[in-house]
mmCIF file with all atom_site columns, C-alpha atoms in Angstrom:
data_model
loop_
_atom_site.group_PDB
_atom_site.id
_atom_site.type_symbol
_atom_site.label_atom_id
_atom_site.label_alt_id
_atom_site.label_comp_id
_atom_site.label_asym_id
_atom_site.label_entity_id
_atom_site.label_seq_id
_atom_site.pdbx_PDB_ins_code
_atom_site.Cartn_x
_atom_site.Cartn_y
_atom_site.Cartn_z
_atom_site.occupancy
_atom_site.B_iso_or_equiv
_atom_site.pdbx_formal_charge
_atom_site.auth_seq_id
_atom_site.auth_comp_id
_atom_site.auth_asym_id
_atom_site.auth_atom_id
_atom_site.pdbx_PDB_model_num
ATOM 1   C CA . UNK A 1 1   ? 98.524  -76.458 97.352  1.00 75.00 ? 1   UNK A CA 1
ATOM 2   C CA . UNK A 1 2   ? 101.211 -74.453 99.305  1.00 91.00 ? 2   UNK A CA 1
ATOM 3   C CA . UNK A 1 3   ? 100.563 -73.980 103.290 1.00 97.00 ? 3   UNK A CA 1
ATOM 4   C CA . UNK A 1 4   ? 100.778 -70.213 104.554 1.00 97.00 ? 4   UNK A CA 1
ATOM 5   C CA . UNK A 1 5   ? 101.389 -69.721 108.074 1.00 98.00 ? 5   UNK A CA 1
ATOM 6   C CA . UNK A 1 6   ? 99.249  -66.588 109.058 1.00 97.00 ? 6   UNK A CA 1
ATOM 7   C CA . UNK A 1 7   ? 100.433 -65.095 113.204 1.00 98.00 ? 7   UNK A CA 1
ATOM 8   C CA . UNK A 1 8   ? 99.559  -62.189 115.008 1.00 96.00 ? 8   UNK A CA 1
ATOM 9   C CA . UNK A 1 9   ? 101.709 -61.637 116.989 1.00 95.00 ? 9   UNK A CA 1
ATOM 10  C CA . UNK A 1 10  ? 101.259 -60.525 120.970 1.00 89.00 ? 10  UNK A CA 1
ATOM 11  C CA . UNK A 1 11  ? 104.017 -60.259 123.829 1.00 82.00 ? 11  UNK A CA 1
ATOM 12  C CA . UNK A 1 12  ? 101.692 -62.528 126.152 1.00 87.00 ? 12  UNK A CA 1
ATOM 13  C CA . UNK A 1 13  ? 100.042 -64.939 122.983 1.00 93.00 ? 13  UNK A CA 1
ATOM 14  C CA . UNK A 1 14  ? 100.621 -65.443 119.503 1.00 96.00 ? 14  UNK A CA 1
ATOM 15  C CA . UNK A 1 15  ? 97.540  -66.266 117.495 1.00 97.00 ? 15  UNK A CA 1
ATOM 16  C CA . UNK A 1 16  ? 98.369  -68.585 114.446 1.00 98.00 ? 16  UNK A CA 1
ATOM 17  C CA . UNK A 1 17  ? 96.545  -69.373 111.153 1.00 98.00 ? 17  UNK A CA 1
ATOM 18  C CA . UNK A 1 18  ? 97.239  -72.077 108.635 1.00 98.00 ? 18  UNK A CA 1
ATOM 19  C CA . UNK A 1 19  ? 95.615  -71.897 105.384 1.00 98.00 ? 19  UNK A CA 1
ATOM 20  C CA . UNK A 1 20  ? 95.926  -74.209 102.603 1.00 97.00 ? 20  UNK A CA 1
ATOM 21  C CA . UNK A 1 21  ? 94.676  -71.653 99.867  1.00 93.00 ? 21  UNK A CA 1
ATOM 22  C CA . UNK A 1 22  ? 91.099  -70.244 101.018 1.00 93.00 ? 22  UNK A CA 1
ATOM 23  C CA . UNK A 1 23  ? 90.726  -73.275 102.990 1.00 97.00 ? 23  UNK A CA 1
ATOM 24  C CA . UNK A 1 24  ? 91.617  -73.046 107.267 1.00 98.00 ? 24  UNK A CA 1
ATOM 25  C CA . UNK A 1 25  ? 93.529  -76.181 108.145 1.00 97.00 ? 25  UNK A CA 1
ATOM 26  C CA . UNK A 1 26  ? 94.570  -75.482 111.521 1.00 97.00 ? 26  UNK A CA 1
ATOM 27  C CA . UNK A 1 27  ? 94.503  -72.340 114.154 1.00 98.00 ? 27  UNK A CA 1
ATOM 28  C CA . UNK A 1 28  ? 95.640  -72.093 117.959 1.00 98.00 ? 28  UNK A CA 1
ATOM 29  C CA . UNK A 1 29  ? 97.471  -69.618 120.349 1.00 98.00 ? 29  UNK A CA 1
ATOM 30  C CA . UNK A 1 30  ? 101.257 -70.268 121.065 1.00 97.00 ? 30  UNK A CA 1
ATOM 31  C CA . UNK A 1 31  ? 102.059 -68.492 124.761 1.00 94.00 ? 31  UNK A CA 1
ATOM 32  C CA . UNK A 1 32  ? 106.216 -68.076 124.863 1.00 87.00 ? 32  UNK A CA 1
ATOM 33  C CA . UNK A 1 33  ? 106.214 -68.219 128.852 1.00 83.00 ? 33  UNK A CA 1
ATOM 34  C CA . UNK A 1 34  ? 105.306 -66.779 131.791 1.00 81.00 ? 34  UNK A CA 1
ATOM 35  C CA . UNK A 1 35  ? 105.368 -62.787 132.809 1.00 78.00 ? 35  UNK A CA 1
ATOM 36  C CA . UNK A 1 36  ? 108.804 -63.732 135.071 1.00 86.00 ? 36  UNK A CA 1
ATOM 37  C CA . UNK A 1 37  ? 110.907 -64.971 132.230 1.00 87.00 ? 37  UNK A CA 1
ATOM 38  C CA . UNK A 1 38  ? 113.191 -62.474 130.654 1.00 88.00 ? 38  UNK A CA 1
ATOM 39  C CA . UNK A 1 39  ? 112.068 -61.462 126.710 1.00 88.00 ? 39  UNK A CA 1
ATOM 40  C CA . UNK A 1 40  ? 115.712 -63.107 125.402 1.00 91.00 ? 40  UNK A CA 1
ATOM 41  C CA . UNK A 1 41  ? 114.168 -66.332 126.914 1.00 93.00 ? 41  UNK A CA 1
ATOM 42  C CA . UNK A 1 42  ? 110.549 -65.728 125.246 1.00 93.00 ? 42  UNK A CA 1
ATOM 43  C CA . UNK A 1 43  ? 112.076 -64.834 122.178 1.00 94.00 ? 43  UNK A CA 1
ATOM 44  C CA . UNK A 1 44  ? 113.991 -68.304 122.187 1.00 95.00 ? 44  UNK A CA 1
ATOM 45  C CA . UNK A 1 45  ? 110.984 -70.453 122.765 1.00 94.00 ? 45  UNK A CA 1
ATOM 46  C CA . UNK A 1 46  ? 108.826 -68.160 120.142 1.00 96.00 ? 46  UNK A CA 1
ATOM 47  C CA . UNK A 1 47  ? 111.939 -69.298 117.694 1.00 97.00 ? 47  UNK A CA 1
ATOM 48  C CA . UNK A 1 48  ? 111.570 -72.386 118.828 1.00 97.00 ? 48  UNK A CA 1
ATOM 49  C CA . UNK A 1 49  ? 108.299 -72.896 118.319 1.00 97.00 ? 49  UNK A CA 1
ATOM 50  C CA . UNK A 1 50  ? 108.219 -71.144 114.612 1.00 98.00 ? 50  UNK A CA 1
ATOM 51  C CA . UNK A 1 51  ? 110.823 -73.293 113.487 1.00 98.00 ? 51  UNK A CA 1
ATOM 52  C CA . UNK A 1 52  ? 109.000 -76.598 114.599 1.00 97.00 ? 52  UNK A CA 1
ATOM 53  C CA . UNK A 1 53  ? 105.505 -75.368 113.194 1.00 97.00 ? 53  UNK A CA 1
ATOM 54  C CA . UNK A 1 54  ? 107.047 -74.668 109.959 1.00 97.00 ? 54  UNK A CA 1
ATOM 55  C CA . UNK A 1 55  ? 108.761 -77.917 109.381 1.00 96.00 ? 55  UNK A CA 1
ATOM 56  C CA . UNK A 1 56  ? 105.625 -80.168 111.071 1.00 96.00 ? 56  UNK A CA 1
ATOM 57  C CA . UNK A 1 57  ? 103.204 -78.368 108.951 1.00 96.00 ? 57  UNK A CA 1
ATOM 58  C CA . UNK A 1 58  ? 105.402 -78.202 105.696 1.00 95.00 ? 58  UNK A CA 1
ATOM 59  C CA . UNK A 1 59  ? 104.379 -74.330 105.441 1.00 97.00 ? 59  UNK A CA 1
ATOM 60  C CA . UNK A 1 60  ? 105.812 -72.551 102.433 1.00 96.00 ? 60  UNK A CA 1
ATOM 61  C CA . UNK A 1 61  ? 105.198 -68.878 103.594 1.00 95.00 ? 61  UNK A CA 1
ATOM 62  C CA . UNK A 1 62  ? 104.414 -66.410 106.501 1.00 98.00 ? 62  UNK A CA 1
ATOM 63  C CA . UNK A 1 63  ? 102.023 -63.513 106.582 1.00 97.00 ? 63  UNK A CA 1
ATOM 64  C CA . UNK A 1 64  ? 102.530 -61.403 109.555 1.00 98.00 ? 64  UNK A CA 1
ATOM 65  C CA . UNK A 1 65  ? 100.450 -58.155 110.991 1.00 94.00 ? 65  UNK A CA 1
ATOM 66  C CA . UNK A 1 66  ? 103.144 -55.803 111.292 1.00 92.00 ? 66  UNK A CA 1
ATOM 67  C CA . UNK A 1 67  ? 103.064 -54.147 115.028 1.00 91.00 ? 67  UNK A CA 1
ATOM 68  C CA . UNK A 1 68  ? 101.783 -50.555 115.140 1.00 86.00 ? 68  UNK A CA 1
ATOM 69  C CA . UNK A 1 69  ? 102.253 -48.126 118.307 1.00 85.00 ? 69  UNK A CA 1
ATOM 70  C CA . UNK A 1 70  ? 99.189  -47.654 120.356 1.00 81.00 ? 70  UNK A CA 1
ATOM 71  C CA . UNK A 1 71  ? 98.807  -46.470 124.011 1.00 85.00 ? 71  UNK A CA 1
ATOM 72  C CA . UNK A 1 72  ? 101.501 -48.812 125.472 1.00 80.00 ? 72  UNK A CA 1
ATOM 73  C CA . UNK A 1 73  ? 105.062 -48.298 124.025 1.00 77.00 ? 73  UNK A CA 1
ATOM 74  C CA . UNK A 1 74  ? 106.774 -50.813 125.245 1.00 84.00 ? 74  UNK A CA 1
ATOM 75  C CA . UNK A 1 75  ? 104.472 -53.391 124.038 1.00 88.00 ? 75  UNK A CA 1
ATOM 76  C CA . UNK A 1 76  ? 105.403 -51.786 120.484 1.00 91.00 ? 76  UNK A CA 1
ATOM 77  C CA . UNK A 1 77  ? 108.598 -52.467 121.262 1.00 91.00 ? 77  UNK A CA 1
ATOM 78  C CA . UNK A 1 78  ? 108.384 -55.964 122.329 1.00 91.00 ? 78  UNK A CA 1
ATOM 79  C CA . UNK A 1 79  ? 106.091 -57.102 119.286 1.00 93.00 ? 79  UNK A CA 1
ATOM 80  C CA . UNK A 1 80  ? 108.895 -55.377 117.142 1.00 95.00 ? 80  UNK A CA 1
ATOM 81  C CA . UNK A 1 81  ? 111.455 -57.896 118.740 1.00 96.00 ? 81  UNK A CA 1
ATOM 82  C CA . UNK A 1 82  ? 108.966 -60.767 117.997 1.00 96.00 ? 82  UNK A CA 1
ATOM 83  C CA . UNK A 1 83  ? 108.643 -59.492 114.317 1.00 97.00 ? 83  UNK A CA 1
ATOM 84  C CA . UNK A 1 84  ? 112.378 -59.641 113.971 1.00 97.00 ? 84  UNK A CA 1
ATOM 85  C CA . UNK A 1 85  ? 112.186 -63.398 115.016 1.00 97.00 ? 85  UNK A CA 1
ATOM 86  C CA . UNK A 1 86  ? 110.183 -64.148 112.100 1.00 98.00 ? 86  UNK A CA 1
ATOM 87  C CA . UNK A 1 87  ? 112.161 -62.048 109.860 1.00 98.00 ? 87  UNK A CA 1
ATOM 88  C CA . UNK A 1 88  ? 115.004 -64.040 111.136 1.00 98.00 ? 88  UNK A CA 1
ATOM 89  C CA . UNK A 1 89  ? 113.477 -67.212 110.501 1.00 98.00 ? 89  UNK A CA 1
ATOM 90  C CA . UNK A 1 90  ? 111.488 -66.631 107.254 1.00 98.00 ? 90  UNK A CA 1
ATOM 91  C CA . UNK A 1 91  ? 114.743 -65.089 105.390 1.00 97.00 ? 91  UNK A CA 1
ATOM 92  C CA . UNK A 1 92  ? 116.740 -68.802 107.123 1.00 97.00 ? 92  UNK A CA 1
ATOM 93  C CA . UNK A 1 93  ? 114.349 -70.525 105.099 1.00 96.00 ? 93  UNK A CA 1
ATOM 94  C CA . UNK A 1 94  ? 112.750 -68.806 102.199 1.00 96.00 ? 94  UNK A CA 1
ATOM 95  C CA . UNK A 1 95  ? 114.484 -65.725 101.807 1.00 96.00 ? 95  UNK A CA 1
ATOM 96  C CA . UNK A 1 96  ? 113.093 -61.944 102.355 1.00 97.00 ? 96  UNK A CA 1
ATOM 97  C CA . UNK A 1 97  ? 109.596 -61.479 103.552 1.00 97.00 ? 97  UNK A CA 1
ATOM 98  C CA . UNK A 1 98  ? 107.516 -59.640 100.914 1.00 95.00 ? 98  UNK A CA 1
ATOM 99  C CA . UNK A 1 99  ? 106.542 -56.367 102.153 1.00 93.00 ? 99  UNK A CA 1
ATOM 100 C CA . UNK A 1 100 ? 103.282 -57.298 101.366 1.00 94.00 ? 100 UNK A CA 1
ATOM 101 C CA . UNK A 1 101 ? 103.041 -59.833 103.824 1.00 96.00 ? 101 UNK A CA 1
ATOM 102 C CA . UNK A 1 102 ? 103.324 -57.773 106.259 1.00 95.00 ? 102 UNK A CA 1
ATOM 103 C CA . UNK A 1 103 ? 99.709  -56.395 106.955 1.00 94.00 ? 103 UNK A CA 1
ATOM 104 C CA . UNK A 1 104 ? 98.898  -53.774 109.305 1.00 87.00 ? 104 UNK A CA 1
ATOM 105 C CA . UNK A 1 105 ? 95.863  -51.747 110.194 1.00 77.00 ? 105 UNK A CA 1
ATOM 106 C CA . UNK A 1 106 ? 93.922  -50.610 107.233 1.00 73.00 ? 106 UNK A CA 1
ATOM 107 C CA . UNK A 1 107 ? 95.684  -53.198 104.713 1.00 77.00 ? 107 UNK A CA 1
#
């Protein structure tokens, strides 16, 4: 059965999901570094860290929540850059993400 990597995805942690159809196989928090690194170098090691995850765990997909604005703006921002990383990644190696698997709030 084909591996989906579920993340949801924070500027300070990442929480991570993989299922193997209904069935959790493994879950954890990925941090990308400390509050004094720059984002460029966060974004690296969240790339990084994707890339590695997907290839150890032989995950076939990604289901992301898609970032929403609330109270703090720039977080928006921030999770937006983190989004694009898995864009980047997902279309590298299975092509487009499906709009629907991107969930947000009320999905």
């Amino acid at each position: 059965m084909s591996r989906i990597l579920g993340l949801d995805l924070g500027s300070a942690t990442t929480g991570w999901a993989i299922f193997s159809g209904r069935r959790l196989v493994a879950c954890g928090k990925f941090h990308p570094g400390t509050a004094r690194q720059g984002h460029g170098e966060k974004l690296h090691a969240f790339r990084e860290w994707l890339v590695a995850l997907l290839r150890k765990e032989r995950i076939k997909g990604i289901v992301v929540e898609r970032p929403y604005p609330g109270p703090r703006r720039n977080v928006f921002g921030v999770l937006m850059q983190f989004l694009a990383v898995v864009l980047e990644v997902h279309f590298e190696r299975f092509g487009e993400l499906a709009d629907d698997h991107m969930i947000g709030p009320g999905d």
